[in-house]
Amino acid sequence: MSVTVSGPTLSLRYPAANDVPRLFELGSDPAVTRFFSWGPYGSPDEPDAYVASLPARRERGDLLDFLIVHREDGPIGVTGISELSARDRRATVGSWIGKPWWGSGANFEAKALIAELAFESLGLHRLTAWANTRNGRSQTALERVGFHREGVLAAWHRHGDVYHDVVVFSLLRAAWERGPLRRVAAEVSGEPPSAFVVG
């Protein structure tokens, strides 16, 4: 059982073992992973272990990650849903994209595709997103696609032995319905994991 989401220039699909070399190429760039709690990748064993872990994580409702695939360039990053609360119908969305596609509009379309899945197929009411307080680029990108800045969470993420503050953003269903992401044509095919379907 799998689910895909298709848009004008991008599509989302589950990562597979043959995607490991490309994930290693993209995720070994320190600029890409600078504000993450992981990376940069130092060995293909790391993305290999990540891909191998995904089926079980999908089944238990822990992580629903997708490869972002460009129509011409192939895989360019990852987006997905985590921290699901079925009771509250909310989850966290996270994305990363290889540096050559920064500023290309790929982040906007990828957010539109994952939001379509989250609100229409999974039945979520709220998407949360985090951005490091020092990551102005990410903060601007989230606001540009319709996320609302709510505040700062102190020492929220631990990277190694260092704690980082993050800005928390939200996108509620009503805001998505009238916002720019909803205007991107997106088609969901297949069945999402039942653990993530809340409504």
Coordinates of C-alpha atoms in Angstrom, one line a residue:
M1 CA 0.0 0.0 0.0
S2 CA 1.4 3.4 -0.9
V3 CA 0.3 7.0 -1.7
T4 CA 1.7 9.5 -4.1
V5 CA 0.9 13.2 -4.6
S6 CA 1.3 14.9 -8.0
G7 CA 1.6 18.6 -8.8
P8 CA 2.5 20.8 -11.8
T9 CA 6.3 20.1 -11.7
L10 CA 6.8 17.9 -8.6
S11 CA 5.6 14.7 -7.2
L12 CA 5.8 13.0 -3.8
R13 CA 6.5 9.3 -3.3
Y14 CA 8.0 7.0 -0.7
P15 CA 11.8 6.8 -0.8
A16 CA 13.2 3.5 -1.9
A17 CA 16.6 1.7 -1.6
N18 CA 17.7 2.9 -5.1
D19 CA 17.2 6.5 -3.9
V20 CA 20.0 6.2 -1.3
P21 CA 22.8 7.5 -3.6
R22 CA 20.8 10.6 -4.4
L23 CA 19.8 11.2 -0.8
F24 CA 23.4 10.9 0.2
E25 CA 24.4 13.5 -2.5
L26 CA 21.8 15.9 -1.4
G27 CA 22.1 15.4 2.4
S28 CA 25.9 15.5 2.5
D29 CA 25.8 19.3 1.8
P30 CA 26.5 21.1 5.2
A31 CA 24.5 24.1 3.9
V32 CA 21.4 22.0 3.5
T33 CA 21.6 20.4 7.0
R34 CA 23.0 23.3 8.9
F35 CA 20.0 23.8 11.1
F36 CA 19.0 20.1 11.4
S37 CA 19.4 17.8 14.4
W38 CA 21.1 15.3 11.9
G39 CA 23.7 15.5 9.2
P40 CA 25.4 16.3 7.0
Y41 CA 25.5 12.7 5.9
G42 CA 29.0 11.3 6.2
S43 CA 28.3 7.8 4.6
P44 CA 25.7 6.3 2.4
D45 CA 24.9 4.0 5.3
E46 CA 23.1 6.8 7.0
P47 CA 20.4 7.5 4.3
D48 CA 20.3 3.7 3.7
A49 CA 19.3 3.2 7.4
Y50 CA 16.8 6.1 7.2
V51 CA 15.1 4.6 4.1
A52 CA 15.0 1.1 5.6
S53 CA 13.3 2.5 8.8
L54 CA 10.4 4.2 6.9
P55 CA 8.0 1.3 6.4
A56 CA 7.8 0.5 10.1
R57 CA 7.6 4.2 11.0
R58 CA 4.7 4.7 8.6
E59 CA 2.8 1.7 10.0
R60 CA 3.0 2.9 13.6
G61 CA 2.1 6.5 12.7
D62 CA 5.5 7.9 13.6
L63 CA 6.8 9.4 10.4
L64 CA 5.3 9.8 6.9
D65 CA 8.2 11.0 4.7
F66 CA 8.2 11.4 1.0
L67 CA 10.8 12.0 -1.6
I68 CA 10.3 15.3 -3.5
V69 CA 10.8 14.4 -7.2
H70 CA 11.2 17.0 -9.9
R71 CA 9.7 16.2 -13.3
E72 CA 13.0 16.8 -15.0
D73 CA 15.7 16.7 -12.3
G74 CA 14.6 13.7 -10.3
P75 CA 14.8 13.6 -6.5
I76 CA 15.6 17.0 -5.0
G77 CA 14.7 16.6 -1.3
V78 CA 12.3 15.3 1.4
T79 CA 9.1 16.4 2.9
G80 CA 6.9 14.7 5.4
I81 CA 4.6 14.6 8.4
S82 CA 5.6 13.6 12.0
E83 CA 4.5 14.2 15.6
L84 CA 0.9 13.2 14.8
S85 CA -1.8 13.7 17.4
A86 CA -4.8 11.8 16.1
R87 CA -7.0 13.1 19.0
D88 CA -6.2 16.7 18.1
R89 CA -6.0 16.2 14.4
R90 CA -2.6 17.9 14.2
A91 CA 0.9 17.0 13.0
T92 CA 4.2 18.6 12.2
V93 CA 5.4 19.2 8.6
G94 CA 9.1 19.3 7.7
S95 CA 11.0 19.7 4.5
W96 CA 14.5 20.0 3.1
I97 CA 15.6 20.6 -0.5
G98 CA 19.0 20.4 -2.2
K99 CA 20.7 23.8 -2.6
P100 CA 20.5 23.9 -6.4
W101 CA 16.7 24.2 -6.0
W102 CA 16.6 26.9 -3.4
G103 CA 14.6 29.9 -4.6
S104 CA 13.2 27.9 -7.5
G105 CA 9.6 27.6 -6.2
A106 CA 10.1 23.9 -5.3
N107 CA 9.6 24.5 -1.6
F108 CA 6.3 26.3 -2.3
E109 CA 5.0 23.4 -4.5
A110 CA 6.2 20.7 -2.1
K111 CA 4.4 22.4 0.7
A112 CA 1.3 22.6 -1.4
L113 CA 1.4 18.9 -2.1
I114 CA 2.0 17.8 1.5
A115 CA -0.7 20.2 2.7
E116 CA -3.2 18.7 0.2
L117 CA -2.5 15.3 1.6
A118 CA -2.6 16.4 5.2
F119 CA -5.9 18.3 5.1
E120 CA -7.8 16.4 2.4
S121 CA -6.7 12.8 2.7
L122 CA -5.6 12.6 6.3
G123 CA -8.2 14.8 7.8
L124 CA -5.9 17.1 9.8
H125 CA -7.0 20.4 11.3
R126 CA -3.5 21.9 12.0
L127 CA 0.0 21.7 10.6
T128 CA 2.9 22.9 12.7
A129 CA 6.3 23.8 11.4
W130 CA 9.5 24.8 13.2
A131 CA 12.4 27.0 12.1
N132 CA 15.6 27.7 13.9
T133 CA 15.6 31.3 15.2
R134 CA 18.8 31.9 13.2
N135 CA 17.3 30.5 10.0
G136 CA 15.7 33.6 8.5
R137 CA 15.4 31.9 5.1
S138 CA 13.2 29.2 6.4
Q139 CA 11.1 31.6 8.5
T140 CA 10.4 33.8 5.4
A141 CA 9.6 30.8 3.3
L142 CA 7.0 29.5 5.8
E143 CA 5.3 32.9 6.0
R144 CA 5.3 33.2 2.2
V145 CA 3.3 30.0 1.8
G146 CA 0.7 31.0 4.4
F147 CA 2.0 29.7 7.8
H148 CA 1.4 31.9 10.8
R149 CA 4.2 32.8 13.3
E150 CA 3.1 31.9 16.8
G151 CA 6.2 32.4 19.0
V152 CA 9.6 31.1 20.1
L153 CA 10.2 27.8 21.9
A154 CA 13.4 28.0 24.0
A155 CA 15.9 25.1 23.8
W156 CA 13.5 23.1 21.7
H157 CA 15.9 21.2 19.5
R158 CA 19.1 19.5 20.6
H159 CA 21.9 19.3 18.0
G160 CA 24.6 17.2 19.5
D161 CA 25.2 18.8 22.9
V162 CA 23.8 22.2 21.9
Y163 CA 20.2 23.3 22.4
H164 CA 18.5 25.6 19.9
D165 CA 15.5 27.9 20.1
V166 CA 12.9 27.6 17.3
V167 CA 10.1 29.7 16.0
V168 CA 6.8 27.8 15.8
F169 CA 4.5 28.3 12.9
S170 CA 1.0 27.0 12.2
L171 CA -1.3 26.4 9.2
L172 CA -4.9 25.7 10.1
R173 CA -7.3 24.1 7.7
A174 CA -9.4 27.3 7.3
A175 CA -6.2 29.3 6.5
W176 CA -5.1 26.7 4.0
E177 CA -8.5 26.7 2.3
R178 CA -8.3 30.4 1.5
G179 CA -4.5 30.6 1.1
P180 CA -2.0 30.2 -1.8
L181 CA -1.1 26.6 -1.3
R182 CA -4.7 25.5 -2.0
R183 CA -4.5 27.1 -5.4
V184 CA -1.7 24.7 -6.6
A185 CA -3.2 21.8 -8.5
A186 CA -2.5 18.6 -6.6
E187 CA -3.7 15.0 -7.0
V188 CA -3.5 12.3 -4.4
S189 CA -3.3 8.7 -5.6
G190 CA -3.3 5.5 -3.6
E191 CA -4.1 5.0 0.1
P192 CA -2.2 6.7 2.9
P193 CA -1.2 4.6 6.0
S194 CA -4.2 4.1 8.2
A195 CA -2.3 5.2 11.3
F196 CA -2.1 8.7 9.8
V197 CA -5.8 9.0 8.8
V198 CA -7.6 10.9 11.5
G199 CA -10.8 12.2 9.9

